[in-house]
mmCIF file of C-alpha atoms in Angstrom:
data_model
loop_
_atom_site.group_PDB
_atom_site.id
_atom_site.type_symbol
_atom_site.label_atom_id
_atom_site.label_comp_id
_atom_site.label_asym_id
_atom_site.label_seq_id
_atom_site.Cartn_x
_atom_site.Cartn_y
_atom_site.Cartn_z
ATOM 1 C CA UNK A 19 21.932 -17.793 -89.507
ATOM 2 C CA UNK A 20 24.496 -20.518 -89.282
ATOM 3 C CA UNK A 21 24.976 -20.425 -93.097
ATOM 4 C CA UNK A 22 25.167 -17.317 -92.984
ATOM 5 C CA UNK A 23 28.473 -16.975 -89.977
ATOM 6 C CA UNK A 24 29.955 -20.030 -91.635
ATOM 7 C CA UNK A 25 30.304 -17.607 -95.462
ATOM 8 C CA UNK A 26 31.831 -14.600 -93.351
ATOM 9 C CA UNK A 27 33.894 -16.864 -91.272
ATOM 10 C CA UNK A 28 35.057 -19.381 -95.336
ATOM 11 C CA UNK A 29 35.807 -15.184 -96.159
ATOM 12 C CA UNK A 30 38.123 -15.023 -93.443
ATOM 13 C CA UNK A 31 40.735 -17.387 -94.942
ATOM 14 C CA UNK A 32 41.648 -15.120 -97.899
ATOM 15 C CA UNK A 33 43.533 -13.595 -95.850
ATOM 16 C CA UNK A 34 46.598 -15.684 -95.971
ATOM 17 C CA UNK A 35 49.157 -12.998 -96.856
ATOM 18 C CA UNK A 36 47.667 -10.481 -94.158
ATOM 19 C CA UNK A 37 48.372 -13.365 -91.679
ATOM 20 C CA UNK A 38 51.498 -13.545 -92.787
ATOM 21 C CA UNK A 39 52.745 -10.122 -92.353
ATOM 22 C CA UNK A 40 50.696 -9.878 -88.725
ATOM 23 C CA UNK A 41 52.551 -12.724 -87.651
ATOM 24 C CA UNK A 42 55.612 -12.023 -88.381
ATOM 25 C CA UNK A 43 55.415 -8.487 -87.225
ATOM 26 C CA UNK A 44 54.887 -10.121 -83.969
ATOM 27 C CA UNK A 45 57.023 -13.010 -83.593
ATOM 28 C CA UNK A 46 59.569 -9.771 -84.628
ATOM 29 C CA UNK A 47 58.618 -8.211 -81.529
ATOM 30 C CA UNK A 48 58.442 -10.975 -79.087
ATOM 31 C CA UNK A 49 61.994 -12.291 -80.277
ATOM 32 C CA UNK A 50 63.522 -9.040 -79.684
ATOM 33 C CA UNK A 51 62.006 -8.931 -76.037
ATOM 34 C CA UNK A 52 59.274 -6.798 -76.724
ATOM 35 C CA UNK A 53 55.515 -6.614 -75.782
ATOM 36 C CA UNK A 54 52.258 -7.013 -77.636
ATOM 37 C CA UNK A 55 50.339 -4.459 -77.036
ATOM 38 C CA UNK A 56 46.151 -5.071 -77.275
ATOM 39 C CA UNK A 57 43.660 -1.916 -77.819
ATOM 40 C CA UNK A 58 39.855 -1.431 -77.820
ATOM 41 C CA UNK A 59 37.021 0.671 -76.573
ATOM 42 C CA UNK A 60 33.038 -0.774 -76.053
ATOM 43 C CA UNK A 61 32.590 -4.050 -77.031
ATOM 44 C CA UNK A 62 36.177 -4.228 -78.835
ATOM 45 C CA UNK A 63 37.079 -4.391 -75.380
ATOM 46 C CA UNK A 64 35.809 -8.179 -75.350
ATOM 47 C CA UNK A 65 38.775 -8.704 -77.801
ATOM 48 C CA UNK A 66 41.566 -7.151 -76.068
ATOM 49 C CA UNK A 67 40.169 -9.705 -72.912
ATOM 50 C CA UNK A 68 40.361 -12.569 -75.600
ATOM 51 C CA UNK A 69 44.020 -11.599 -76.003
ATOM 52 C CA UNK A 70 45.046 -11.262 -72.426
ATOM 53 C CA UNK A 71 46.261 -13.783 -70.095
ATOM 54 C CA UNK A 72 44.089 -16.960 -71.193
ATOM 55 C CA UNK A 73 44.662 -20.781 -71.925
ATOM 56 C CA UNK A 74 46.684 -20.710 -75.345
ATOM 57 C CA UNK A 75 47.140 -16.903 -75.444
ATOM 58 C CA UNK A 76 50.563 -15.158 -75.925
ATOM 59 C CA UNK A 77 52.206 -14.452 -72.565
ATOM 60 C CA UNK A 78 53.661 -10.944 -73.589
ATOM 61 C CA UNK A 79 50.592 -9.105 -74.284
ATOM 62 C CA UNK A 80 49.784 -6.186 -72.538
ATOM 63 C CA UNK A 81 45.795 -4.693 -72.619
ATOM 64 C CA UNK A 82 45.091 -1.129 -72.806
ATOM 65 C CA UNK A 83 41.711 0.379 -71.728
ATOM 66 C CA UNK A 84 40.609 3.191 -70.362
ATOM 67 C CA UNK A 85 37.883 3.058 -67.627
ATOM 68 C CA UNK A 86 36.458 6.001 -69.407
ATOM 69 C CA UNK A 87 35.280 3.748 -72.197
ATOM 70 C CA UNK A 88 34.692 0.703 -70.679
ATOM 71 C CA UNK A 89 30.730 -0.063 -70.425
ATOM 72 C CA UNK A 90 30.618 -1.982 -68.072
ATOM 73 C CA UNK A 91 31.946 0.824 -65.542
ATOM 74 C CA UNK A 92 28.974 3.311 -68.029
ATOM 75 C CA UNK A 93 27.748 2.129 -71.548
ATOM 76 C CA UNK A 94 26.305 5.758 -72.169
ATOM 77 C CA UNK A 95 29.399 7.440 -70.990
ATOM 78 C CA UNK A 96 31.637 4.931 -72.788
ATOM 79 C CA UNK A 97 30.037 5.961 -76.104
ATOM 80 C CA UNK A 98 30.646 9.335 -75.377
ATOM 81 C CA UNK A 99 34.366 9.058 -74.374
ATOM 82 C CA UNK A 100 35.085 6.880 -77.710
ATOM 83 C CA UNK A 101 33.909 10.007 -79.602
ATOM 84 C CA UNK A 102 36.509 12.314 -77.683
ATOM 85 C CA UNK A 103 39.546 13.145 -79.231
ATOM 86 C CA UNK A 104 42.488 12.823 -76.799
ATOM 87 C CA UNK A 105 41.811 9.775 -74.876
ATOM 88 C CA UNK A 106 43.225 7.713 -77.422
ATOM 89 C CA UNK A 107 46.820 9.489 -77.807
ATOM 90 C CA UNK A 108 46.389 9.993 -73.548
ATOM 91 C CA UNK A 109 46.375 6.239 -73.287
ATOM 92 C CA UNK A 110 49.378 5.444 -75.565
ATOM 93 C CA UNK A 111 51.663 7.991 -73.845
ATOM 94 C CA UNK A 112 50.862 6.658 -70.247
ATOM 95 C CA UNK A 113 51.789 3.190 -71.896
ATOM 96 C CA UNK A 114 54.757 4.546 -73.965
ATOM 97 C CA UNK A 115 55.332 1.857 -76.061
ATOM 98 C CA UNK A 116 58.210 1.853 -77.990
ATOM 99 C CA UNK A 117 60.429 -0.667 -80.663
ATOM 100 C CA UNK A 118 60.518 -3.765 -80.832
ATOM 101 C CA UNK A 119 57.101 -3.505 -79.558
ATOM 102 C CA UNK A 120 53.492 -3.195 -81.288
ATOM 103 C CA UNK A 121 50.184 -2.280 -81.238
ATOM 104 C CA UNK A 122 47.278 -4.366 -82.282
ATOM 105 C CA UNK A 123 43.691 -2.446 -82.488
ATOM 106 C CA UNK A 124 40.575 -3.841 -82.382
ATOM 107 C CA UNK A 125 37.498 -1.411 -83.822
ATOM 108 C CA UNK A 126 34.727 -2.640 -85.609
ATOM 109 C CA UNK A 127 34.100 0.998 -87.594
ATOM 110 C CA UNK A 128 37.614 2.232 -87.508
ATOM 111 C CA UNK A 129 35.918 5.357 -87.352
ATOM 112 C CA UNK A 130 36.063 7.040 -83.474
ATOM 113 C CA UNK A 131 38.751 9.064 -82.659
ATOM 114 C CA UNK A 132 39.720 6.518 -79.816
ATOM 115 C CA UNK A 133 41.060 3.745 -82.116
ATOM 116 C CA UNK A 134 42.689 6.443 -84.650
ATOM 117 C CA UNK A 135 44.981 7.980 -82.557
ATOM 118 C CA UNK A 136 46.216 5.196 -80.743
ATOM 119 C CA UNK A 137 46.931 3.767 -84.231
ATOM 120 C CA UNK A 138 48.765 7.298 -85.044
ATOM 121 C CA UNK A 139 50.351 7.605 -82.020
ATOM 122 C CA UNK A 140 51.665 4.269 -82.364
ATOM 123 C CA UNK A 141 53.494 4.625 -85.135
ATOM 124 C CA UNK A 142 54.728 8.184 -84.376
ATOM 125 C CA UNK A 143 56.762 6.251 -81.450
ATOM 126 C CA UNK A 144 58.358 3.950 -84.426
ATOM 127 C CA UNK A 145 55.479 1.018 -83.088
ATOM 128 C CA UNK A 146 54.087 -1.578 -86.065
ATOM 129 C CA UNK A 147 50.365 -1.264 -86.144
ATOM 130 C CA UNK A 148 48.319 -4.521 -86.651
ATOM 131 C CA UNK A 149 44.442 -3.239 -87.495
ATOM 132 C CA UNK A 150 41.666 -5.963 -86.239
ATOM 133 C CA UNK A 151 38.979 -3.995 -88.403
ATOM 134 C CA UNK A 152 35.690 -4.370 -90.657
ATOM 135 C CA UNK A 153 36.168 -2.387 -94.344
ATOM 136 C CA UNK A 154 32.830 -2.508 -95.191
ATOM 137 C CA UNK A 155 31.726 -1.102 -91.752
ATOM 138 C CA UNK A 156 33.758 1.243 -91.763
ATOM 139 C CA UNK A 157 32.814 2.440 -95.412
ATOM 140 C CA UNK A 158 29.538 2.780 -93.920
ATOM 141 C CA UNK A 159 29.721 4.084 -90.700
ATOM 142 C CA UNK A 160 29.882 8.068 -89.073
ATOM 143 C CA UNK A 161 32.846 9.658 -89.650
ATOM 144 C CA UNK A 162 33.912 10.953 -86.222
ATOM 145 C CA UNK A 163 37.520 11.563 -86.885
ATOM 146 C CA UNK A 164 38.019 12.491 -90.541
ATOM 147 C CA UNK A 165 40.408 9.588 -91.262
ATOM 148 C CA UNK A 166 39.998 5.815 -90.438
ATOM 149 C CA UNK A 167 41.894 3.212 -88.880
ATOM 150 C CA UNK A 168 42.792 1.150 -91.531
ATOM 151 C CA UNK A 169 44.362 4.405 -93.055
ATOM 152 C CA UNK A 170 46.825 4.028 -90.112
ATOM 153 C CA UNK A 171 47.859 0.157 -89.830
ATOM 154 C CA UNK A 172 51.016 -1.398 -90.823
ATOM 155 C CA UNK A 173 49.080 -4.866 -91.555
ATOM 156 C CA UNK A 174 44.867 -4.676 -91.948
ATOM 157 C CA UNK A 175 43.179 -7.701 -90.880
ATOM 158 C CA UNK A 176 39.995 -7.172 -92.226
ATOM 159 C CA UNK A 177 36.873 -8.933 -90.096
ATOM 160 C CA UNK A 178 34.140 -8.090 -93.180
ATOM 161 C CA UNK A 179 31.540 -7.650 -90.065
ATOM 162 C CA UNK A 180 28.749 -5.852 -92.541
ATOM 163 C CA UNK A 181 27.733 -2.314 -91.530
ATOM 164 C CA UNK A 182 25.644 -2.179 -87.874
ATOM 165 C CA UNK A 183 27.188 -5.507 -86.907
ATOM 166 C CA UNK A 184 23.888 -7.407 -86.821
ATOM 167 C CA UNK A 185 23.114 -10.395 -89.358
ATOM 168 C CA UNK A 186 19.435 -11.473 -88.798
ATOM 169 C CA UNK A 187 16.971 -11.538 -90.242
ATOM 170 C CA UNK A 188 18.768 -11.258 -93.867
ATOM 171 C CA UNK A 189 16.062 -9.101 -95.329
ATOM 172 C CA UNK A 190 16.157 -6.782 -92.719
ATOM 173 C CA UNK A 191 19.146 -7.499 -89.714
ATOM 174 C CA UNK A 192 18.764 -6.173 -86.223
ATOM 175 C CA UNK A 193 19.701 -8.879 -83.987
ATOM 176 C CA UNK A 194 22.381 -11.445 -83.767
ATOM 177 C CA UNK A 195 25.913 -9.320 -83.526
ATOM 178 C CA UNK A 196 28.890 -11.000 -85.258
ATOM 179 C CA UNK A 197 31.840 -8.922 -84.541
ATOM 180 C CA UNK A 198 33.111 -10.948 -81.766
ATOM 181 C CA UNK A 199 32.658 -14.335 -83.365
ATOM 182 C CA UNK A 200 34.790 -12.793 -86.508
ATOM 183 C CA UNK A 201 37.204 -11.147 -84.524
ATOM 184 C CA UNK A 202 38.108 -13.843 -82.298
ATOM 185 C CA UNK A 203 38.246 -16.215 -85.328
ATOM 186 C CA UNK A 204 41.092 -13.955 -87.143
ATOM 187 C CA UNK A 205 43.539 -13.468 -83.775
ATOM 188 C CA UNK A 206 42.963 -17.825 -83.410
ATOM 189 C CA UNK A 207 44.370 -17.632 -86.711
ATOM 190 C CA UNK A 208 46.877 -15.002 -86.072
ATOM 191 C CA UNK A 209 48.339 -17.237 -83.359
ATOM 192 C CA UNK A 210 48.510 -20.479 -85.364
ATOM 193 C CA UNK A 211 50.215 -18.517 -88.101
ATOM 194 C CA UNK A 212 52.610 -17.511 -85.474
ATOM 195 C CA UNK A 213 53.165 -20.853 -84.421
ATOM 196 C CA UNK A 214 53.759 -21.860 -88.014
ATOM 197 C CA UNK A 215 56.166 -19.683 -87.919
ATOM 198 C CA UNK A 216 58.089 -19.611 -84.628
ATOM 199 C CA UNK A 217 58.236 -23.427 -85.183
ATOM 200 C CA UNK A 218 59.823 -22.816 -88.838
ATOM 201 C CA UNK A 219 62.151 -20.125 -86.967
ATOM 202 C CA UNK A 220 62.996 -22.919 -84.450
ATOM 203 C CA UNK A 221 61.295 -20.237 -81.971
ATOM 204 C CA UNK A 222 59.595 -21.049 -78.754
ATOM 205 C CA UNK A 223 57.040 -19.087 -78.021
ATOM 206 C CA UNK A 224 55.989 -18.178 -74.929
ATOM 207 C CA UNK A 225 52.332 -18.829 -74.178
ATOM 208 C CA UNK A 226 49.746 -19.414 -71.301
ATOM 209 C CA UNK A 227 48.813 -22.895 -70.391
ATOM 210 C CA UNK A 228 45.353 -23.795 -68.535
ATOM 211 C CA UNK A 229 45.892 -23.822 -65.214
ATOM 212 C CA UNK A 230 43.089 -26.547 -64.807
ATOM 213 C CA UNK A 231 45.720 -28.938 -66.354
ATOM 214 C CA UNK A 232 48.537 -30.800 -64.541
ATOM 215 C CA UNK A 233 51.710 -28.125 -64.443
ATOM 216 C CA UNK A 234 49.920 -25.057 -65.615
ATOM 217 C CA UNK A 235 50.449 -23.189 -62.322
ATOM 218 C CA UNK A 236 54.373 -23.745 -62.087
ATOM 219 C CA UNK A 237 54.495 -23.193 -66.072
ATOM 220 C CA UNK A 238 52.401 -19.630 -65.415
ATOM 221 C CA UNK A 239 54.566 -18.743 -62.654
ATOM 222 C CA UNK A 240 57.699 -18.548 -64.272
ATOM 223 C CA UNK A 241 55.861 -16.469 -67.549
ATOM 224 C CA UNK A 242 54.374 -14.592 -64.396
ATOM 225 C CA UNK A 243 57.796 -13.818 -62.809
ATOM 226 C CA UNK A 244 59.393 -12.742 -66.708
ATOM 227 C CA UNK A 245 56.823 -10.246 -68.451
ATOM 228 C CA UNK A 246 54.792 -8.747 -64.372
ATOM 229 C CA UNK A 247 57.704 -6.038 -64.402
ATOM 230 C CA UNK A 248 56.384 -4.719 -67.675
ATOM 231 C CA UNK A 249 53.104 -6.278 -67.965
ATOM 232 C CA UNK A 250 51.393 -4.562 -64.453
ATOM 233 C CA UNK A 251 47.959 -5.811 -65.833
ATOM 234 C CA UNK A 252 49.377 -9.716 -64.535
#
């Protein structure tokens, strides 16, 4: 199995150019004073988490989730809900996001109404839309909501997750989920890329610092006291 994470994970740094653009669409944003926001429903929701207010994580990123779709709070009702059109668009209007901001989406299939129409409703409001997707899964997968979300992304950042998520065994796989692993992997290297590039911007980002390490409390604070007004998640 190791091999076997380690050739999806070598795949992952193809994407050079896609990087690129992601970045900059976000350093774009945060320079102009605007907010990152983070999307997901199910288990995408354990990447908007790995994007929110952590050690080394962007300060100005704002998570949206409905409780609907959350399974933690219901896994068979949150499978349900992700299949229902309207929650998606519901969620981006209570958010109203709006320029210099954008929207980064996390799905797996692409393929659920949820993840589609906050993509479309994102950039209806004039919002870049960074896609955290698989291609081949969603290729594969249902179609729910007669379009997909890569069809609706400024920037795809494809995760190549293979179809059902699951690598093991080879012949026949049914255990051993990758979609986090992958995931997480491509928005580590989204941030380095944006480092790359605030630092060749002479840009300082702001990020969160470990608060298990001498000064991280007084250096949260103040990132506490500048994005809490429109951050209400901090």
């Amino acid at each position: 199995m190791r091999e076997h994470v380690r050739e999806l994970l070598d795949k992952l740094d193809t994407q050079v150019a896609e990087l690129g653009r992601a970045a900059e669409l976000l350093l774009d944003a945060v320079e102009a004073g605007g907010i990152v926001y983070a999307a997901g429903a199910g288990h995408s929701l354990a990447m908007v988490c790995e994007t929110f207010y952590r050690a080394g994580g962007l300060a100005p990123v704002r998570p949206l989730w409905d409780a609907a779709l959350l399974p933690l709070a219901g896994a068979r009702r949150s499978s349900v809900a992700e299949r229902e059109p309207g929650h998606g668009r519901d969620l981006v209007a209570r958010a109203n996001p709006a320029p210099p901001d954008v929207m980064v989406v996390f799905s797996t299939s692409g393929r659920n109404p949820y993840p589609v129409e906050v993509a479309q409703e994102a950039l209806v409001r004039g919002v870049p839309v960074v896609a955290v997707t698989s291609l081949p899964a969603s290729a594969a997968a249902t179609d729910r909501s007669g379009t997909r979300l890569a069809d609706h992304a400024t920037v795809v950042l494809d995760t190549g997750v293979p179809p059902g998520d699951v690598i093991h065994p080879p012949q026949a796989p049914r255990t051993a989920a990758v979609s986090t692993i992958l995931g997480a992997y491509l928005w580590a290297s989204l941030l380095a890329e944006l480092d790359r590039l605030a630092t060749a911007r002479k840009v300082t980002l702001p990020f969160w610092v470990s608060s298990n390490v001498p000064g991280g409390d007084e250096h949260n604070t103040a990132l506490l006291a500048r994005y809490a007004e429109r951050i209400p998640e901090l």
